[in-house]
mmCIF file of C-alpha atoms and ligand atoms in Angstrom:
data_model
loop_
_atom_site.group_PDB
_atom_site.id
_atom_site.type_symbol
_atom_site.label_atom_id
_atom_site.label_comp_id
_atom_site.label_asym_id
_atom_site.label_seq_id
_atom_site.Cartn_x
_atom_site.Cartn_y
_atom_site.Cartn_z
ATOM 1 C CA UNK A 185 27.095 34.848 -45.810
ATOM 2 C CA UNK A 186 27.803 31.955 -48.360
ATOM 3 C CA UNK A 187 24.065 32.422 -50.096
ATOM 4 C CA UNK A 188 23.492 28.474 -48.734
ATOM 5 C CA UNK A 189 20.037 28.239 -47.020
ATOM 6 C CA UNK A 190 20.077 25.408 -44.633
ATOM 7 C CA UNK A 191 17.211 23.525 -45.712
ATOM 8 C CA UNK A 192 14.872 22.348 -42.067
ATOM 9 C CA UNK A 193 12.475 19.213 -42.051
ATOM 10 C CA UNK A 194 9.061 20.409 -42.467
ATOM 11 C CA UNK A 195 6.673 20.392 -39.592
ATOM 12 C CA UNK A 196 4.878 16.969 -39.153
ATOM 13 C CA UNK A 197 1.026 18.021 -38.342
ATOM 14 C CA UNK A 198 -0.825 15.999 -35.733
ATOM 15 C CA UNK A 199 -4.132 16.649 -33.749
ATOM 16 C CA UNK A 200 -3.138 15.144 -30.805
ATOM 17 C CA UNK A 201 0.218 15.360 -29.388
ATOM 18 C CA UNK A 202 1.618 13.792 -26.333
ATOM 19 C CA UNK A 203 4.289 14.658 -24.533
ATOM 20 C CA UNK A 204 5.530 11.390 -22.250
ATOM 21 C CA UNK A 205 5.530 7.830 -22.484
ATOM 22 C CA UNK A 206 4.104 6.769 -18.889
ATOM 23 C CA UNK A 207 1.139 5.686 -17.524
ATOM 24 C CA UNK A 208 -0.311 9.170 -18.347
ATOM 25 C CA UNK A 209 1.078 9.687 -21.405
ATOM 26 C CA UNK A 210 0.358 6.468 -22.697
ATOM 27 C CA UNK A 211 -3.304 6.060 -20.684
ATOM 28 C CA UNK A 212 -4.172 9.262 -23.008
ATOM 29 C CA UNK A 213 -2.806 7.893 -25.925
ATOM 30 C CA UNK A 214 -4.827 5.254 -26.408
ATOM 31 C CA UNK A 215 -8.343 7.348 -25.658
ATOM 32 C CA UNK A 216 -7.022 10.000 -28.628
ATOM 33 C CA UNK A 217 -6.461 6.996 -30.504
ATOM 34 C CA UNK A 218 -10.266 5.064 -29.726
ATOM 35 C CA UNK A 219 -10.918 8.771 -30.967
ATOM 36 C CA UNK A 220 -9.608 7.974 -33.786
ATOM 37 C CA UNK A 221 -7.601 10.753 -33.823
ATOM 38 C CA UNK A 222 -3.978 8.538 -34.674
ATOM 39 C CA UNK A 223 -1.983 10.248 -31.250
ATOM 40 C CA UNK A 224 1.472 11.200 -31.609
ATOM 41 C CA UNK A 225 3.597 9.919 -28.719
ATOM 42 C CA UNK A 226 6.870 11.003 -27.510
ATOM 43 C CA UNK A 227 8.652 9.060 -25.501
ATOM 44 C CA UNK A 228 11.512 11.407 -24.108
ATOM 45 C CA UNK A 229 14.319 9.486 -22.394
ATOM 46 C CA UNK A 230 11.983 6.908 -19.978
ATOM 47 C CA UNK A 231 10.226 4.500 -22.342
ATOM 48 C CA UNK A 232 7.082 3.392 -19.973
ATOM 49 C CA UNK A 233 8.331 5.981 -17.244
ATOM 50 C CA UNK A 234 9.136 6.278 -13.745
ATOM 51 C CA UNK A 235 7.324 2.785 -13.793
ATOM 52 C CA UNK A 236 9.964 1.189 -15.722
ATOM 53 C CA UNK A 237 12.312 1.995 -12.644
ATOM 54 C CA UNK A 238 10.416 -0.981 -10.208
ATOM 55 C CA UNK A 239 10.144 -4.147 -10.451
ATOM 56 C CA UNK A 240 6.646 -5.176 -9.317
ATOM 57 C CA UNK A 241 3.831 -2.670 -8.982
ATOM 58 C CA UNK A 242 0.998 -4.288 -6.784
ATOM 59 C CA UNK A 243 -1.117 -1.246 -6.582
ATOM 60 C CA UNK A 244 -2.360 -1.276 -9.796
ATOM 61 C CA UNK A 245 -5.963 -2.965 -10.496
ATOM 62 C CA UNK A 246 -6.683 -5.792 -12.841
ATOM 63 C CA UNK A 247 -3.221 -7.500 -11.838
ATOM 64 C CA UNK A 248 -3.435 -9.653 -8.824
ATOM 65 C CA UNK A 249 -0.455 -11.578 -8.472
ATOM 66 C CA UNK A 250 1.207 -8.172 -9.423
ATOM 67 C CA UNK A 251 3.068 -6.774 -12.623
ATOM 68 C CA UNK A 252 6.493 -5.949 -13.668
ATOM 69 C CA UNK A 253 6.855 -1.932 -13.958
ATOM 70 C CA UNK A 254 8.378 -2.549 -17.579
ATOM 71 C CA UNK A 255 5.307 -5.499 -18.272
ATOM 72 C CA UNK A 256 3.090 -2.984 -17.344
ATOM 73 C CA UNK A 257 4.469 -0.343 -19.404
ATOM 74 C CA UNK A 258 5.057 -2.065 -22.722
ATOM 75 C CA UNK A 259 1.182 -3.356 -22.379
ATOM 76 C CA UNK A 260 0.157 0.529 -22.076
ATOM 77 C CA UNK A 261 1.878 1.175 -25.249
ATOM 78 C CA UNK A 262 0.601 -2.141 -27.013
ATOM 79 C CA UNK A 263 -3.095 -1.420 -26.375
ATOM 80 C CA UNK A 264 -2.471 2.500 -27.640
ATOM 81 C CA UNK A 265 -1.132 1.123 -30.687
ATOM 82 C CA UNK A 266 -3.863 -1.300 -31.301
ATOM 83 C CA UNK A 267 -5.865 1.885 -31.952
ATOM 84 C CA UNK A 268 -3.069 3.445 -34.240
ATOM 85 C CA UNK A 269 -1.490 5.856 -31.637
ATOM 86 C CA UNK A 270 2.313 6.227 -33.057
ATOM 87 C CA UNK A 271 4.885 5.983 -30.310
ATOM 88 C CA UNK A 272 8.207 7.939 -31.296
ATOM 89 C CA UNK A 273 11.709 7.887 -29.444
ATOM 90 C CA UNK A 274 12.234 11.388 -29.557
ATOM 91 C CA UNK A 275 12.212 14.229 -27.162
ATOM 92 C CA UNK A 276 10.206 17.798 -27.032
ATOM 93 C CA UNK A 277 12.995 20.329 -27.029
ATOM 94 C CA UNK A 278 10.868 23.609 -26.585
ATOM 95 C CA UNK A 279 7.631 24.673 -27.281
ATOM 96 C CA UNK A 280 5.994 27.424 -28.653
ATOM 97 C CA UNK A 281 2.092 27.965 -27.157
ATOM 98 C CA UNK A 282 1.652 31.175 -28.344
ATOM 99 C CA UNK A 283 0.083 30.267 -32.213
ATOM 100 C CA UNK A 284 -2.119 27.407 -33.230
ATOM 101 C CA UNK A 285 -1.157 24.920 -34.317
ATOM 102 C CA UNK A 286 1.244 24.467 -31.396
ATOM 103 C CA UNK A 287 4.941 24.400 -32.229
ATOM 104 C CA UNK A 288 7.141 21.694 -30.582
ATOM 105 C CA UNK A 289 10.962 21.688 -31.817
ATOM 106 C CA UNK A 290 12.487 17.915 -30.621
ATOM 107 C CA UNK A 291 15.599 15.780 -31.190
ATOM 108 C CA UNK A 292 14.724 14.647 -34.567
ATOM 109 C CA UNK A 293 12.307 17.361 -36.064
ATOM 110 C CA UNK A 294 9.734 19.672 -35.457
ATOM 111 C CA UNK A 295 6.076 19.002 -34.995
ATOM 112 C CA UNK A 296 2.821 21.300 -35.389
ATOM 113 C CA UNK A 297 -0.161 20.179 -32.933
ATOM 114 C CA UNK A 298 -3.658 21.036 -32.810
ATOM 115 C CA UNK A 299 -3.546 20.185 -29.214
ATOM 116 C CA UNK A 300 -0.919 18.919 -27.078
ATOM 117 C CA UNK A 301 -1.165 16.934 -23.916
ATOM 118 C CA UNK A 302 1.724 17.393 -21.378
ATOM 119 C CA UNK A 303 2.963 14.077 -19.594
ATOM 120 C CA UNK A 304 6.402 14.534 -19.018
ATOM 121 C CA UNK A 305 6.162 12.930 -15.311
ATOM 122 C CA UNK A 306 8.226 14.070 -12.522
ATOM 123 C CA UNK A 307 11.325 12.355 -10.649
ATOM 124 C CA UNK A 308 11.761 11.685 -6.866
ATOM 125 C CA UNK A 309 14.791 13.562 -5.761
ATOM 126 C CA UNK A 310 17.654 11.621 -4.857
ATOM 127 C CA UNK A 311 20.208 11.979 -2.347
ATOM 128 C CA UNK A 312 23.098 11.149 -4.423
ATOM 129 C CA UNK A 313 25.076 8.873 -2.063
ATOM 130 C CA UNK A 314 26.779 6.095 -2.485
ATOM 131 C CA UNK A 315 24.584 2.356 -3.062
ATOM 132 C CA UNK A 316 21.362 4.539 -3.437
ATOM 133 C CA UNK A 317 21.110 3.871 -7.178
ATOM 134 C CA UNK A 318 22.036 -0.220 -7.079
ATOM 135 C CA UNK A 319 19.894 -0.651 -3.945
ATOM 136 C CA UNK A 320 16.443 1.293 -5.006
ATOM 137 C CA UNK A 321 13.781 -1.150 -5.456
ATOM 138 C CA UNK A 322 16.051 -3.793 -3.490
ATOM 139 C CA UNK A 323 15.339 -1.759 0.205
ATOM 140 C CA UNK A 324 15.459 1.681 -1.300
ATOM 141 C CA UNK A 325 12.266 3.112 -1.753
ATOM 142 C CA UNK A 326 10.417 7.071 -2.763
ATOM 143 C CA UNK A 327 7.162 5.930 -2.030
ATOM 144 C CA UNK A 328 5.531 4.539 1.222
ATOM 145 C CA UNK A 329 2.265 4.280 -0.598
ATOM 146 C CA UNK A 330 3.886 1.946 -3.074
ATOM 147 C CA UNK A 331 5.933 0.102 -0.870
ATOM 148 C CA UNK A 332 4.948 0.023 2.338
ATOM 149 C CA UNK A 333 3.524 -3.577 2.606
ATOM 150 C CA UNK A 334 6.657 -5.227 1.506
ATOM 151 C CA UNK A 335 8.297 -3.926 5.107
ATOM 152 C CA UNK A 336 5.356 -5.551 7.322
ATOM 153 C CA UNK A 337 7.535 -6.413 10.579
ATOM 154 C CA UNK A 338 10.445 -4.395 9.539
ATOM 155 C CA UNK A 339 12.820 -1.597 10.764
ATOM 156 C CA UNK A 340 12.595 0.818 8.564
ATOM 157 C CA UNK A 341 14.271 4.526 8.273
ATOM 158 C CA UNK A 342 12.604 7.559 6.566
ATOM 159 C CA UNK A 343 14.720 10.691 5.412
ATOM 160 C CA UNK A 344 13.225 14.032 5.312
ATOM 161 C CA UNK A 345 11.644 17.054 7.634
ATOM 162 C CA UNK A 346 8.899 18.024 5.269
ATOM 163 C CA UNK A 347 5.097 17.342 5.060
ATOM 164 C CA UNK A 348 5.581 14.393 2.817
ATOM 165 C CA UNK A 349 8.459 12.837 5.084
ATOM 166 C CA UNK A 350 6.213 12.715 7.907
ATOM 167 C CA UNK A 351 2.808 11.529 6.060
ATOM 168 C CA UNK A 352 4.846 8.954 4.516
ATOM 169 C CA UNK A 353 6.527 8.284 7.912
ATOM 170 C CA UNK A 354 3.247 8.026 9.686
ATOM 171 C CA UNK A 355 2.119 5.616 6.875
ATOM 172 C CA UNK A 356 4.804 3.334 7.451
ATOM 173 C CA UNK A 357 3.826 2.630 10.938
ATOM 174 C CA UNK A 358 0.906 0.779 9.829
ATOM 175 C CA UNK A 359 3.528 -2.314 8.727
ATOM 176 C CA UNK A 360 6.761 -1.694 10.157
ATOM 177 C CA UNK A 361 7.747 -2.126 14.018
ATOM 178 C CA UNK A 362 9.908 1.067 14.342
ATOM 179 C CA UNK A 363 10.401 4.029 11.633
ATOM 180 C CA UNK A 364 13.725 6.066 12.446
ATOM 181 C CA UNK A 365 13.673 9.715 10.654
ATOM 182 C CA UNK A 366 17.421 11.648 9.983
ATOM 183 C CA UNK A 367 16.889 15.216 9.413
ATOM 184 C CA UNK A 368 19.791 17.073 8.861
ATOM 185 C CA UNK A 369 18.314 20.075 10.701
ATOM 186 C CA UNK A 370 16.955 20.437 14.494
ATOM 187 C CA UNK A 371 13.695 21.420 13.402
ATOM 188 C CA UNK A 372 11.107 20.202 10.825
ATOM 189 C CA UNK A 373 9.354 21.948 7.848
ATOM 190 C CA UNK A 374 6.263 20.140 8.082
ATOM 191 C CA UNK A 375 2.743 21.501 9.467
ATOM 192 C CA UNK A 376 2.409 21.807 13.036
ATOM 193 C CA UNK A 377 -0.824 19.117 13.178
ATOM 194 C CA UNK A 378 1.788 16.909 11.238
ATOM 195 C CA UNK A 379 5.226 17.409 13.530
ATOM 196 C CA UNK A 380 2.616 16.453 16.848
ATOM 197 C CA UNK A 381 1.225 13.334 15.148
ATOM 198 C CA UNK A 382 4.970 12.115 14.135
ATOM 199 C CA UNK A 383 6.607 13.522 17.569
ATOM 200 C CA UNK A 384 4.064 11.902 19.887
ATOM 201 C CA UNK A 385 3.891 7.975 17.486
ATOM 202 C CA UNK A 386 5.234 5.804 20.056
ATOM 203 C CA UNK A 387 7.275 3.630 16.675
ATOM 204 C CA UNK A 388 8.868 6.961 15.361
ATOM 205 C CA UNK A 389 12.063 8.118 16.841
ATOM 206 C CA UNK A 390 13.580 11.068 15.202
ATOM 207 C CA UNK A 391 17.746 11.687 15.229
ATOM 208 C CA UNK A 392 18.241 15.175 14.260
ATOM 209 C CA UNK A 393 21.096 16.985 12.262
ATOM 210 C CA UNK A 394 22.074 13.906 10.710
ATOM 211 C CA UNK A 395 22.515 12.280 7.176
ATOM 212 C CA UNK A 396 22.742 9.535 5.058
ATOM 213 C CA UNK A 397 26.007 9.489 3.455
ATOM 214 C CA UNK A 398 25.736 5.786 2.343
ATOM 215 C CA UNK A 399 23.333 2.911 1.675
ATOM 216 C CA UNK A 400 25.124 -0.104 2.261
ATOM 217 C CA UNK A 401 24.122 -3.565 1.224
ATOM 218 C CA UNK A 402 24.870 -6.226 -2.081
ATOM 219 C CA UNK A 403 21.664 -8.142 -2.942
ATOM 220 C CA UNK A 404 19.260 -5.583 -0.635
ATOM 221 C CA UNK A 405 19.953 -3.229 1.958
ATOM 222 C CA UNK A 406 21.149 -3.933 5.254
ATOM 223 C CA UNK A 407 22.165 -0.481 6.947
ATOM 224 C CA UNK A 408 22.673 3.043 6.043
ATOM 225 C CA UNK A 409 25.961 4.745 6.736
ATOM 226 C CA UNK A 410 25.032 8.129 9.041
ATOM 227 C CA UNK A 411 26.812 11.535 9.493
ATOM 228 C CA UNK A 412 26.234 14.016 12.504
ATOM 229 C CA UNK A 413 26.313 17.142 10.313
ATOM 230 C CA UNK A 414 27.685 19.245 13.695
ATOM 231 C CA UNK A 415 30.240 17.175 14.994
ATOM 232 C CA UNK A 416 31.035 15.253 11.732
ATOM 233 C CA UNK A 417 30.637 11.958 13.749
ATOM 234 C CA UNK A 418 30.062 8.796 11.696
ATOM 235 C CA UNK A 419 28.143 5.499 12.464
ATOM 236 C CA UNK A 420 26.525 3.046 10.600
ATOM 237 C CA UNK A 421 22.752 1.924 11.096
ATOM 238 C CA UNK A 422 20.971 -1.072 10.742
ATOM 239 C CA UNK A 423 18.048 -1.147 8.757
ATOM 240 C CA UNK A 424 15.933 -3.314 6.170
ATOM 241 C CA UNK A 425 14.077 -0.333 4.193
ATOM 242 C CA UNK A 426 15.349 3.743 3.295
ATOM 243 C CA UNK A 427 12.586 5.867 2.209
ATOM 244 C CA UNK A 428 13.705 8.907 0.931
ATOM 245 C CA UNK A 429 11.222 11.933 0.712
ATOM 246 C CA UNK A 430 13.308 15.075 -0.278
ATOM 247 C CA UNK A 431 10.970 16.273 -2.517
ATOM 248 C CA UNK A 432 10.058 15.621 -6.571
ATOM 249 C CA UNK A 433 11.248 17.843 -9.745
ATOM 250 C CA UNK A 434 8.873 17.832 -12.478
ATOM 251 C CA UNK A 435 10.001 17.409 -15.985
ATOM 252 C CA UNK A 436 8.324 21.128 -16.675
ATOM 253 C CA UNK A 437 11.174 23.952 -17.588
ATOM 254 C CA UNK A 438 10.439 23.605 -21.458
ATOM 255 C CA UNK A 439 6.714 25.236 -19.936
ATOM 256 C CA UNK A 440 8.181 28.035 -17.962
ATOM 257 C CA UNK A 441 6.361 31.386 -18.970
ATOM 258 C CA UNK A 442 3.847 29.701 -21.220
ATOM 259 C CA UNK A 443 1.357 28.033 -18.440
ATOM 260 C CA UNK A 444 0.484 28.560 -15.276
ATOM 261 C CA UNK A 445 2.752 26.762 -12.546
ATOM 262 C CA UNK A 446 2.746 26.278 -9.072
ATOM 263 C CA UNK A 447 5.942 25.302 -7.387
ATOM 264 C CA UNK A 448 7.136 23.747 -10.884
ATOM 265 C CA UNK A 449 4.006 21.631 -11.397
ATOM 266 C CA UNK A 450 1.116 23.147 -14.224
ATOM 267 C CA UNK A 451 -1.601 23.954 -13.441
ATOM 268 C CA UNK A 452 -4.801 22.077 -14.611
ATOM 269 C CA UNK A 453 -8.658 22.653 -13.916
ATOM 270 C CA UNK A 454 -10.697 19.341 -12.570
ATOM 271 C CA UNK A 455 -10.605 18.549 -16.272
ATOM 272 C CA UNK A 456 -6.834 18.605 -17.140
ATOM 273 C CA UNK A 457 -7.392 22.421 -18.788
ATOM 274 C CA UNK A 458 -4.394 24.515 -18.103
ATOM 275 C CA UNK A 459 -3.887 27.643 -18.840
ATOM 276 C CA UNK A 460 -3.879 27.880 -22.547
ATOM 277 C CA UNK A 461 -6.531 26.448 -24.301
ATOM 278 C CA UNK A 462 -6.023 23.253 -26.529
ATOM 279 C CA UNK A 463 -2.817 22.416 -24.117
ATOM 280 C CA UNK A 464 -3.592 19.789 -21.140
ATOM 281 C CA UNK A 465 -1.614 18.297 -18.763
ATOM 282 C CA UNK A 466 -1.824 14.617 -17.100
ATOM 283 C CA UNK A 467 0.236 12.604 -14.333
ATOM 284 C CA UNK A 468 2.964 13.619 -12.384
ATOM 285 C CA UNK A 469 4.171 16.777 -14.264
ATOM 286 C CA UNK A 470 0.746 18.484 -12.797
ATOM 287 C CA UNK A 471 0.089 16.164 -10.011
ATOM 288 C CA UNK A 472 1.952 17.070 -6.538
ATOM 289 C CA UNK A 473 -0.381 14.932 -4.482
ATOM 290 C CA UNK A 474 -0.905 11.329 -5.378
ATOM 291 C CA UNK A 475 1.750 10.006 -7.523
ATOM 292 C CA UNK A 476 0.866 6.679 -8.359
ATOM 293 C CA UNK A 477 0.375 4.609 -11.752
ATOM 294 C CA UNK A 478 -3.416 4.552 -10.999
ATOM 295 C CA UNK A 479 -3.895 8.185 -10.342
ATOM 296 C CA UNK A 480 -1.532 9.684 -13.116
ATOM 297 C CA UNK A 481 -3.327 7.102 -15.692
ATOM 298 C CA UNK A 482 -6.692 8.239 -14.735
ATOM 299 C CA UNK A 483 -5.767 12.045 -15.520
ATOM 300 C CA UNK A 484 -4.118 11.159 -18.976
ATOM 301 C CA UNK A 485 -7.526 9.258 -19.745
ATOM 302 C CA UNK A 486 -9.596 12.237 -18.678
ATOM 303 C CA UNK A 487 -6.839 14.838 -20.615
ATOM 304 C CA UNK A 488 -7.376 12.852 -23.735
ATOM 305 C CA UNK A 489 -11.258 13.171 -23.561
ATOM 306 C CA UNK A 490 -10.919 16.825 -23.041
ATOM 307 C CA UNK A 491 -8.940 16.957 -26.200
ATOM 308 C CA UNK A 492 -11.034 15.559 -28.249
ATOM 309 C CA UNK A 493 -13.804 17.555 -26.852
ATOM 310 C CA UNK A 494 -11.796 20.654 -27.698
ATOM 311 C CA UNK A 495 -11.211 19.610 -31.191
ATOM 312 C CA UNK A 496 -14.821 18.728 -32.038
ATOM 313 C CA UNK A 497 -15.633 22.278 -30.458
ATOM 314 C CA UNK A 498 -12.871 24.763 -31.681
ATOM 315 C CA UNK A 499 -11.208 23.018 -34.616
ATOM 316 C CA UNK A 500 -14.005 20.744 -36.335
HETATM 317 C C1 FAD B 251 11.102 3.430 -8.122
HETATM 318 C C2 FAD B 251 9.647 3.816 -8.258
HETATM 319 C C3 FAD B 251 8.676 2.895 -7.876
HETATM 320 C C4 FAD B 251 7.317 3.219 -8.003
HETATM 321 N N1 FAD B 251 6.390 2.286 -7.634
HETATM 322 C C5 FAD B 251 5.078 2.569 -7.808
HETATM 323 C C6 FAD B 251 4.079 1.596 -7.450
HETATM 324 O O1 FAD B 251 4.388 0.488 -6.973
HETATM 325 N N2 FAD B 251 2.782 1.942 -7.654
HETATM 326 C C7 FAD B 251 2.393 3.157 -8.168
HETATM 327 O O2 FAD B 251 1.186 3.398 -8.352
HETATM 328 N N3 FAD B 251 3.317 4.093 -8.488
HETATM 329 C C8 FAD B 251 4.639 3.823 -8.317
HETATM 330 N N4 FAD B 251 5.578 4.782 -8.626
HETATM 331 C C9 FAD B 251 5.113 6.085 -9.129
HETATM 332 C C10 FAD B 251 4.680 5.982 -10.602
HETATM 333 O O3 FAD B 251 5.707 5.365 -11.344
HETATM 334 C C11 FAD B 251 4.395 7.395 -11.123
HETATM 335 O O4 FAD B 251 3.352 7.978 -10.354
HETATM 336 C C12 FAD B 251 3.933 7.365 -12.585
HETATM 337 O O5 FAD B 251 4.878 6.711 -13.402
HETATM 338 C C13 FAD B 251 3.736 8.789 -13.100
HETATM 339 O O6 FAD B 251 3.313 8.707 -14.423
HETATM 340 P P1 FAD B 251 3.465 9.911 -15.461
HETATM 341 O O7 FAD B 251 2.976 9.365 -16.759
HETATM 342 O O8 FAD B 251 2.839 11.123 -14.916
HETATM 343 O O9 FAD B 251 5.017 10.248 -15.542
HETATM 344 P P2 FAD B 251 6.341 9.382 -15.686
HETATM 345 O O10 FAD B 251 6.114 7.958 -15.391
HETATM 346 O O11 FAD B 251 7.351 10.136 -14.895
HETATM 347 O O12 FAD B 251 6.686 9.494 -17.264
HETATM 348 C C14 FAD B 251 7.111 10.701 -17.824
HETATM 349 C C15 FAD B 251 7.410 10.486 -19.291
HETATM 350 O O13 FAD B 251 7.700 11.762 -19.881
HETATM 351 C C16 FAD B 251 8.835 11.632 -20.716
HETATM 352 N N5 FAD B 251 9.409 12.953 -20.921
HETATM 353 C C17 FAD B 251 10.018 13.782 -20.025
HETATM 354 N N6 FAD B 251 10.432 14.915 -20.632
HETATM 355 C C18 FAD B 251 10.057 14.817 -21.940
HETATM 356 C C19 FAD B 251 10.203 15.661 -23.090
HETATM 357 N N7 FAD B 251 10.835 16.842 -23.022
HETATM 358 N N8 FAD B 251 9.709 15.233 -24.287
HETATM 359 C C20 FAD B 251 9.068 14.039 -24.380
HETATM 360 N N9 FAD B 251 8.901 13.198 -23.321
HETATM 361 C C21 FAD B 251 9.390 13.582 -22.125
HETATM 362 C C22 FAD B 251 9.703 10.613 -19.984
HETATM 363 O O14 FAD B 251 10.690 10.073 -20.819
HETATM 364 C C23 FAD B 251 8.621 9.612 -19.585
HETATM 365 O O15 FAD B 251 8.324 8.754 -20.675
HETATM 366 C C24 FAD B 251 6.932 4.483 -8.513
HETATM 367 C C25 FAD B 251 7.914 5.420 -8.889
HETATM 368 C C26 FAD B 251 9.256 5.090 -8.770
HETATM 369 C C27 FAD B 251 10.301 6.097 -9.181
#
């Protein structure tokens, strides 16, 4: 040992730390900051979010005509900051939830919280093929909820064999003439109420043990490129939308073994509570069911209030 301590930055101390820069995140920030209580935000990678990813969200109220996803994020953050919430480009590491003040280790320093609001989102999974990434928001879609109107008339195709394949599926219908579904098995995961509604919908025609291996297109989509997973046959499909529904992964690992999960998603009360007290969670990261702007901004609003609740209570 040279003798040389390696000096650390001291802890920065903040009341109310938040975890996430999306509509949660960001919808919380700015009721910890009308709390007065100056908000720490960080961002993580995804300034504004998953919302930053589409161009035009038309789902969310107060916008008719529609907004940009990265409009509507940088006027989430503006109106926090009007309040004095502090929005920093750096990323929660680890925590540690087992003393008060919270510790949270990031990129650039460490930070001590009284209480810490967790809205680090979730991500659609993708299939990884070929045109998917150029092509989402351009005919590739994760959400029939979202984007379902846009493909009034259309042909669209759906992957997936699970429960939300076939709600989503079965949601489509309402606009488009005919929804195909590739499943690369024979049989489907979803609930047996579920499989008779989609089986028996006179515009959804399933083709089974198949896959997308391509999304082809240059300004939008046009077909999908298809492989027969048991005879390795390949054909190509014509199509105007792909709506993939494989499943999400919530941003949640640095919580393993400190709150309560349920198939990677924490666990909150109707108030945004999880398991530890003085630690809440908003949006997507504890939300498996809705997943919209709307929904996750509504729980970051309600997560903030519960914060400052706790602080007036417990803290002082
Ligand atoms: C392509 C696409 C189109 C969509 N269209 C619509 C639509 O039209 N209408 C609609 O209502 N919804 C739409 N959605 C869904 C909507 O975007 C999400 O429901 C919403 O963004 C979820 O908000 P959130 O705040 O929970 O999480 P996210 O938006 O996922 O934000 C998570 C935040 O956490 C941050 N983060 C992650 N890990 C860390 C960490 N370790 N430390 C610090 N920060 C971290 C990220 O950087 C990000 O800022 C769409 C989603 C996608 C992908």
């Amino acid at each position: 040992m040279s003798g040389l301590s390696i000096s650390k930055a001291p802890s920065k101390h903040v009341r109310v730390l938040i975890l996430g820069a999306g509509p949660a995140g960001l919808s919380a920030a700015l009721y910890a900051a009308r709390a007065d209580l100056q908000p720490l935000v960080l961002t993580g990678l995804q300034l504004g979010g998953q919302v930053s990813l589409t161009n035009t969200i038309e789902n969310y109220p107060g916008f008719p005509e529609g907004v940009g996803g990265t409009e509507l994020g940088e006027l989430f953050q503006k109106q926090a900051e009007r309040f004095g919430a502090k929005v920093e480009l750096d990323s929660a590491q680890s925590v540690d939830l087992s003393v008060r003040p919270f510790k949270v280790p990031t990129d650039n320093g460490e930070y001590s919280a009284e209480t810490l609001i967790v809205s680090t989102g979730a991500n659609p999974n993708l299939l990884n093929v070929p045109g998917e990434a150029g092509l989402t928001g351009r005919g590739i879609s994760y959400c029939a909820t979202c984007d379902g109107w846009f493909f009034k008339d259309k042909q669209v195709v759906v992957v997936g064999g699970g429960d939300s394949a076939l709600e989503e599926g079965l949601f489509l219908t309402r606009f488009a003439t005919s929804v195909t579904i590739f499943h690369r098995r024979d049989s489907l995961r979803a609930g047996a109420i579920l499989q008779k509604r989609a089986l028996n919908h006179p515009k959804i025609k399933f083709v089974w043990n198949t896959v997308v291996t391509e999304a082809i297109g240059t300004e939008k989509l046009t077909a999908v490129k298809l492989k027969n997973v048991l005879t390795g046959e390949e054909s190509v499909f014509l199509t105007d939308g792909l709506f993939i529904f494989i499943g999400h992964t919530p941003n949640t690992q640095i919580f393993a073994g400190q709150l309560e999960m349920e198939n990677g998603y924490i666990k909150v009360d109707e108030r945004m509570h999880t398991s530890v007290p003085g630690v809440f969670a908003a949006g997507e990261a504890a939300d498996s069911h809705f997943k919209q702007v709307i929904t996750s901004a509504g729980m970051g609003a309600a997560a903030a209030i519960e914060a400052t609740r706790f602080l007036e209570q417990e803290v002082g």
